[in-house]
C-alpha cells in the first residue's frame, strides 16, 4: 500500500539569503505554492531524496563556507524536510527551511513554508530535525540552483509551459 506525500512544487523564492535575520523569503503576492501529491513509493522521488541526503555534506561545505565570507558568494540556500503531527506521522508535508545550521547530527533552521494541514509547526518557527528527514536542498551559485533534486524530478513531469511558468517565479535558473 502506498501513502500520498504532499510536496511543494514551488520553492519559496529567495532574496538576499544569509544567516540569522538577514534571510528574506518571499513569494510573489499573486502566486501560491502549488502542492503536488506524490506517492511515498514514487521511485524517482525516493532516489532524489536519497541523493539529497547522500550529498548533504556537499551542501553544508558550501553553505558553511559562505557563512564565513565577509561578502557572501551564494545567492541563497534552503533545505527541505518532512514534517508531521505526532498523531499522524504518515500524513506529513515536505517543506522548505532557511537559515540552515548543522551540528553534525541535527539540522536547524527557520520554516519558510506555510503548512497546509499540519498544526505542529508554523511559518517562521525555528525547527530541528535529523538528517534522515531531509528530503532536498539547494543553494544558488552564479545564478543557478545547485541541488534541488526533487524539484528537478517534478520539473521533468511538467509540460514546457508549466516549466516556464514555474521558472518565472525564481531569480535563478534550474539546469
PDB file of C-alpha atoms in Angstrom:
ATOM      1  CA  UNK A   1       0.000   0.000   0.000  1.00  0.00           C
ATOM      2  CA  UNK A   2       1.274   3.456  -0.822  1.00  0.00           C
ATOM      3  CA  UNK A   3       0.570   6.647   1.028  1.00  0.00           C
ATOM      4  CA  UNK A   4       0.450  10.011  -0.682  1.00  0.00           C
ATOM      5  CA  UNK A   5       3.010  12.618   0.250  1.00  0.00           C
ATOM      6  CA  UNK A   6       2.405  16.272  -0.292  1.00  0.00           C
ATOM      7  CA  UNK A   7       5.315  18.054  -1.918  1.00  0.00           C
ATOM      8  CA  UNK A   8       5.616  21.776  -2.502  1.00  0.00           C
ATOM      9  CA  UNK A   9       6.379  22.145  -6.182  1.00  0.00           C
ATOM     10  CA  UNK A  10       7.268  25.797  -5.971  1.00  0.00           C
ATOM     11  CA  UNK A  11      10.076  26.716  -3.625  1.00  0.00           C
ATOM     12  CA  UNK A  12       9.880  29.890  -1.664  1.00  0.00           C
ATOM     13  CA  UNK A  13      11.792  32.401  -3.758  1.00  0.00           C
ATOM     14  CA  UNK A  14      14.951  33.699  -2.135  1.00  0.00           C
ATOM     15  CA  UNK A  15      16.076  37.261  -1.944  1.00  0.00           C
ATOM     16  CA  UNK A  16      19.385  38.005  -0.228  1.00  0.00           C
ATOM     17  CA  UNK A  17      19.624  34.812   1.793  1.00  0.00           C
ATOM     18  CA  UNK A  18      22.150  34.697   4.629  1.00  0.00           C
ATOM     19  CA  UNK A  19      22.139  33.851   8.308  1.00  0.00           C
ATOM     20  CA  UNK A  20      20.255  35.000  11.369  1.00  0.00           C
ATOM     21  CA  UNK A  21      17.965  37.821  10.442  1.00  0.00           C
ATOM     22  CA  UNK A  22      19.451  38.546   7.042  1.00  0.00           C
ATOM     23  CA  UNK A  23      17.308  35.997   5.248  1.00  0.00           C
ATOM     24  CA  UNK A  24      14.284  37.258   3.422  1.00  0.00           C
ATOM     25  CA  UNK A  25      11.979  34.650   1.970  1.00  0.00           C
ATOM     26  CA  UNK A  26       9.294  35.919  -0.340  1.00  0.00           C
ATOM     27  CA  UNK A  27       6.786  34.646  -2.849  1.00  0.00           C
ATOM     28  CA  UNK A  28       5.188  36.947  -5.362  1.00  0.00           C
ATOM     29  CA  UNK A  29       1.822  38.039  -3.973  1.00  0.00           C
ATOM     30  CA  UNK A  30      -0.125  36.653  -6.921  1.00  0.00           C
ATOM     31  CA  UNK A  31       1.340  33.170  -6.585  1.00  0.00           C
ATOM     32  CA  UNK A  32       0.565  30.440  -4.074  1.00  0.00           C
ATOM     33  CA  UNK A  33       2.839  27.427  -3.904  1.00  0.00           C
ATOM     34  CA  UNK A  34       1.476  24.534  -5.893  1.00  0.00           C
ATOM     35  CA  UNK A  35       1.094  21.304  -3.971  1.00  0.00           C
ATOM     36  CA  UNK A  36       1.676  18.135  -5.915  1.00  0.00           C
ATOM     37  CA  UNK A  37       0.681  14.836  -4.336  1.00  0.00           C
ATOM     38  CA  UNK A  38       3.427  12.241  -4.714  1.00  0.00           C
ATOM     39  CA  UNK A  39       3.188   8.606  -3.683  1.00  0.00           C
ATOM     40  CA  UNK A  40       5.647   7.572  -0.987  1.00  0.00           C
ATOM     41  CA  UNK A  41       6.895   4.766  -3.232  1.00  0.00           C
ATOM     42  CA  UNK A  42       7.485   7.044  -6.254  1.00  0.00           C
ATOM     43  CA  UNK A  43      10.841   5.592  -7.349  1.00  0.00           C
ATOM     44  CA  UNK A  44      12.217   8.803  -8.879  1.00  0.00           C
ATOM     45  CA  UNK A  45      11.352  10.854  -5.809  1.00  0.00           C
ATOM     46  CA  UNK A  46      12.780   8.217  -3.454  1.00  0.00           C
ATOM     47  CA  UNK A  47      16.066   8.344  -5.396  1.00  0.00           C
ATOM     48  CA  UNK A  48      16.037  12.171  -5.439  1.00  0.00           C
ATOM     49  CA  UNK A  49      15.524  12.340  -1.666  1.00  0.00           C
ATOM     50  CA  UNK A  50      18.251   9.772  -1.005  1.00  0.00           C
ATOM     51  CA  UNK A  51      20.590  11.706  -3.310  1.00  0.00           C
ATOM     52  CA  UNK A  52      19.901  14.848  -1.261  1.00  0.00           C
ATOM     53  CA  UNK A  53      20.792  13.018   1.955  1.00  0.00           C
ATOM     54  CA  UNK A  54      23.886  11.398   0.430  1.00  0.00           C
ATOM     55  CA  UNK A  55      25.124  14.713  -0.953  1.00  0.00           C
ATOM     56  CA  UNK A  56      24.242  16.841   2.078  1.00  0.00           C
ATOM     57  CA  UNK A  57      27.949  17.148   3.042  1.00  0.00           C
ATOM     58  CA  UNK A  58      28.455  18.985  -0.281  1.00  0.00           C
ATOM     59  CA  UNK A  59      25.637  21.397   0.597  1.00  0.00           C
ATOM     60  CA  UNK A  60      26.924  22.002   4.105  1.00  0.00           C
ATOM     61  CA  UNK A  61      30.524  22.519   2.959  1.00  0.00           C
ATOM     62  CA  UNK A  62      29.440  25.250   0.511  1.00  0.00           C
ATOM     63  CA  UNK A  63      26.889  26.921   2.770  1.00  0.00           C
ATOM     64  CA  UNK A  64      29.011  26.923   5.929  1.00  0.00           C
ATOM     65  CA  UNK A  65      31.952  28.354   3.960  1.00  0.00           C
ATOM     66  CA  UNK A  66      29.646  31.059   2.602  1.00  0.00           C
ATOM     67  CA  UNK A  67      28.544  31.970   6.141  1.00  0.00           C
ATOM     68  CA  UNK A  68      32.195  32.780   6.941  1.00  0.00           C
ATOM     69  CA  UNK A  69      32.676  35.120   3.982  1.00  0.00           C
ATOM     70  CA  UNK A  70      32.585  38.865   4.541  1.00  0.00           C
ATOM     71  CA  UNK A  71      30.702  39.140   1.262  1.00  0.00           C
ATOM     72  CA  UNK A  72      28.607  36.001   0.635  1.00  0.00           C
ATOM     73  CA  UNK A  73      29.134  34.383  -2.762  1.00  0.00           C
ATOM     74  CA  UNK A  74      25.998  32.245  -2.816  1.00  0.00           C
ATOM     75  CA  UNK A  75      22.648  33.673  -3.831  1.00  0.00           C
ATOM     76  CA  UNK A  76      20.728  31.752  -1.160  1.00  0.00           C
ATOM     77  CA  UNK A  77      20.242  28.289   0.277  1.00  0.00           C
ATOM     78  CA  UNK A  78      17.489  26.120   1.757  1.00  0.00           C
ATOM     79  CA  UNK A  79      16.789  22.551   2.766  1.00  0.00           C
ATOM     80  CA  UNK A  80      13.523  20.646   2.543  1.00  0.00           C
ATOM     81  CA  UNK A  81      12.419  18.213   5.230  1.00  0.00           C
ATOM     82  CA  UNK A  82       9.466  16.039   6.126  1.00  0.00           C
ATOM     83  CA  UNK A  83       7.299  17.431   8.933  1.00  0.00           C
ATOM     84  CA  UNK A  84       4.333  15.717  10.552  1.00  0.00           C
ATOM     85  CA  UNK A  85       1.990  15.940  13.510  1.00  0.00           C
ATOM     86  CA  UNK A  86       2.764  13.359  16.213  1.00  0.00           C
ATOM     87  CA  UNK A  87      -0.718  11.840  15.920  1.00  0.00           C
ATOM     88  CA  UNK A  88      -0.334  11.213  12.171  1.00  0.00           C
ATOM     89  CA  UNK A  89       3.322  10.696  11.144  1.00  0.00           C
ATOM     90  CA  UNK A  90       2.221   9.121   7.855  1.00  0.00           C
ATOM     91  CA  UNK A  91       0.387  12.301   6.779  1.00  0.00           C
ATOM     92  CA  UNK A  92       3.119  14.889   6.677  1.00  0.00           C
ATOM     93  CA  UNK A  93       4.354  17.607   4.370  1.00  0.00           C
ATOM     94  CA  UNK A  94       7.754  18.280   2.830  1.00  0.00           C
ATOM     95  CA  UNK A  95       8.576  21.946   3.462  1.00  0.00           C
ATOM     96  CA  UNK A  96      11.481  24.330   2.892  1.00  0.00           C
ATOM     97  CA  UNK A  97      13.679  25.629   5.718  1.00  0.00           C
ATOM     98  CA  UNK A  98      16.003  28.652   5.558  1.00  0.00           C
ATOM     99  CA  UNK A  99      18.834  29.939   7.805  1.00  0.00           C
ATOM    100  CA  UNK A 100      20.232  26.416   7.925  1.00  0.00           C
ATOM    101  CA  UNK A 101      22.658  25.274  10.617  1.00  0.00           C
ATOM    102  CA  UNK A 102      24.086  21.788  11.119  1.00  0.00           C
ATOM    103  CA  UNK A 103      25.939  20.402  14.131  1.00  0.00           C
ATOM    104  CA  UNK A 104      26.855  17.034  12.631  1.00  0.00           C
ATOM    105  CA  UNK A 105      23.646  15.354  13.808  1.00  0.00           C
ATOM    106  CA  UNK A 106      20.765  17.813  13.702  1.00  0.00           C
ATOM    107  CA  UNK A 107      19.725  20.302  11.033  1.00  0.00           C
ATOM    108  CA  UNK A 108      18.177  23.504  12.372  1.00  0.00           C
ATOM    109  CA  UNK A 109      16.605  26.445  10.597  1.00  0.00           C
ATOM    110  CA  UNK A 110      13.530  28.591  10.104  1.00  0.00           C
ATOM    111  CA  UNK A 111      10.418  27.136   8.456  1.00  0.00           C
ATOM    112  CA  UNK A 112       9.989  29.080   5.217  1.00  0.00           C
ATOM    113  CA  UNK A 113       6.733  27.443   4.066  1.00  0.00           C
ATOM    114  CA  UNK A 114       3.197  27.641   5.376  1.00  0.00           C
ATOM    115  CA  UNK A 115       1.876  24.213   6.347  1.00  0.00           C
ATOM    116  CA  UNK A 116      -1.355  23.291   4.612  1.00  0.00           C
ATOM    117  CA  UNK A 117      -2.671  20.883   7.247  1.00  0.00           C
ATOM    118  CA  UNK A 118      -0.039  20.457   9.942  1.00  0.00           C
ATOM    119  CA  UNK A 119      -0.657  22.012  13.340  1.00  0.00           C
ATOM    120  CA  UNK A 120       2.725  21.225  14.918  1.00  0.00           C
ATOM    121  CA  UNK A 121       4.772  23.840  13.022  1.00  0.00           C
ATOM    122  CA  UNK A 122       4.222  27.407  11.851  1.00  0.00           C
ATOM    123  CA  UNK A 123       5.947  29.589   9.257  1.00  0.00           C
ATOM    124  CA  UNK A 124       8.901  31.477  10.696  1.00  0.00           C
ATOM    125  CA  UNK A 125       9.303  28.984  13.544  1.00  0.00           C
ATOM    126  CA  UNK A 126      12.737  27.540  14.368  1.00  0.00           C
ATOM    127  CA  UNK A 127      12.705  23.845  13.568  1.00  0.00           C
ATOM    128  CA  UNK A 128      15.174  20.999  14.064  1.00  0.00           C
ATOM    129  CA  UNK A 129      15.275  17.553  12.508  1.00  0.00           C
ATOM    130  CA  UNK A 130      17.694  14.688  11.899  1.00  0.00           C
ATOM    131  CA  UNK A 131      19.379  14.171   8.538  1.00  0.00           C
ATOM    132  CA  UNK A 132      17.061  11.190   7.937  1.00  0.00           C
ATOM    133  CA  UNK A 133      14.116  13.592   7.482  1.00  0.00           C
ATOM    134  CA  UNK A 134      15.947  15.733   4.918  1.00  0.00           C
ATOM    135  CA  UNK A 135      14.287  15.424   1.516  1.00  0.00           C
ATOM    136  CA  UNK A 136      16.098  18.043  -0.585  1.00  0.00           C
ATOM    137  CA  UNK A 137      18.441  21.018  -0.549  1.00  0.00           C
ATOM    138  CA  UNK A 138      19.679  23.696  -2.869  1.00  0.00           C
ATOM    139  CA  UNK A 139      21.948  26.674  -2.970  1.00  0.00           C
ATOM    140  CA  UNK A 140      22.278  29.292  -5.686  1.00  0.00           C
ATOM    141  CA  UNK A 141      25.708  29.724  -7.240  1.00  0.00           C
ATOM    142  CA  UNK A 142      26.250  32.055 -10.172  1.00  0.00           C
ATOM    143  CA  UNK A 143      22.506  32.413 -10.724  1.00  0.00           C
ATOM    144  CA  UNK A 144      21.984  28.648 -10.968  1.00  0.00           C
ATOM    145  CA  UNK A 145      20.298  26.298  -8.475  1.00  0.00           C
ATOM    146  CA  UNK A 146      22.651  23.536  -7.321  1.00  0.00           C
ATOM    147  CA  UNK A 147      20.878  20.521  -5.831  1.00  0.00           C
ATOM    148  CA  UNK A 148      17.058  20.834  -5.925  1.00  0.00           C
ATOM    149  CA  UNK A 149      16.843  17.111  -6.668  1.00  0.00           C
ATOM    150  CA  UNK A 150      13.097  16.675  -6.037  1.00  0.00           C
ATOM    151  CA  UNK A 151      12.332  19.902  -7.881  1.00  0.00           C
ATOM    152  CA  UNK A 152      14.233  18.578 -10.900  1.00  0.00           C
ATOM    153  CA  UNK A 153      12.136  15.387 -10.854  1.00  0.00           C
ATOM    154  CA  UNK A 154       8.926  17.406 -10.681  1.00  0.00           C
ATOM    155  CA  UNK A 155      10.102  19.695 -13.495  1.00  0.00           C
ATOM    156  CA  UNK A 156      10.600  16.661 -15.780  1.00  0.00           C
ATOM    157  CA  UNK A 157       6.912  15.876 -15.264  1.00  0.00           C
ATOM    158  CA  UNK A 158       5.779  19.360 -16.275  1.00  0.00           C
ATOM    159  CA  UNK A 159       4.885  20.454 -19.768  1.00  0.00           C
ATOM    160  CA  UNK A 160       7.155  23.060 -21.343  1.00  0.00           C
ATOM    161  CA  UNK A 161       4.620  25.767 -20.489  1.00  0.00           C
ATOM    162  CA  UNK A 162       4.361  24.606 -16.877  1.00  0.00           C
ATOM    163  CA  UNK A 163       8.166  24.627 -16.568  1.00  0.00           C
ATOM    164  CA  UNK A 164       8.357  28.159 -17.957  1.00  0.00           C
ATOM    165  CA  UNK A 165       5.638  29.304 -15.535  1.00  0.00           C
ATOM    166  CA  UNK A 166       7.387  27.556 -12.631  1.00  0.00           C
ATOM    167  CA  UNK A 167      10.784  29.003 -13.507  1.00  0.00           C
ATOM    168  CA  UNK A 168       9.397  32.531 -13.923  1.00  0.00           C
ATOM    169  CA  UNK A 169       8.896  32.721 -10.139  1.00  0.00           C
ATOM    170  CA  UNK A 170      12.592  32.393  -9.321  1.00  0.00           C
ATOM    171  CA  UNK A 171      15.504  34.803  -9.609  1.00  0.00           C
ATOM    172  CA  UNK A 172      17.776  31.867 -10.538  1.00  0.00           C
ATOM    173  CA  UNK A 173      17.939  29.112 -13.155  1.00  0.00           C
ATOM    174  CA  UNK A 174      17.350  25.382 -12.959  1.00  0.00           C
ATOM    175  CA  UNK A 175      19.654  23.479 -15.316  1.00  0.00           C
TER     176      UNK A 175
END
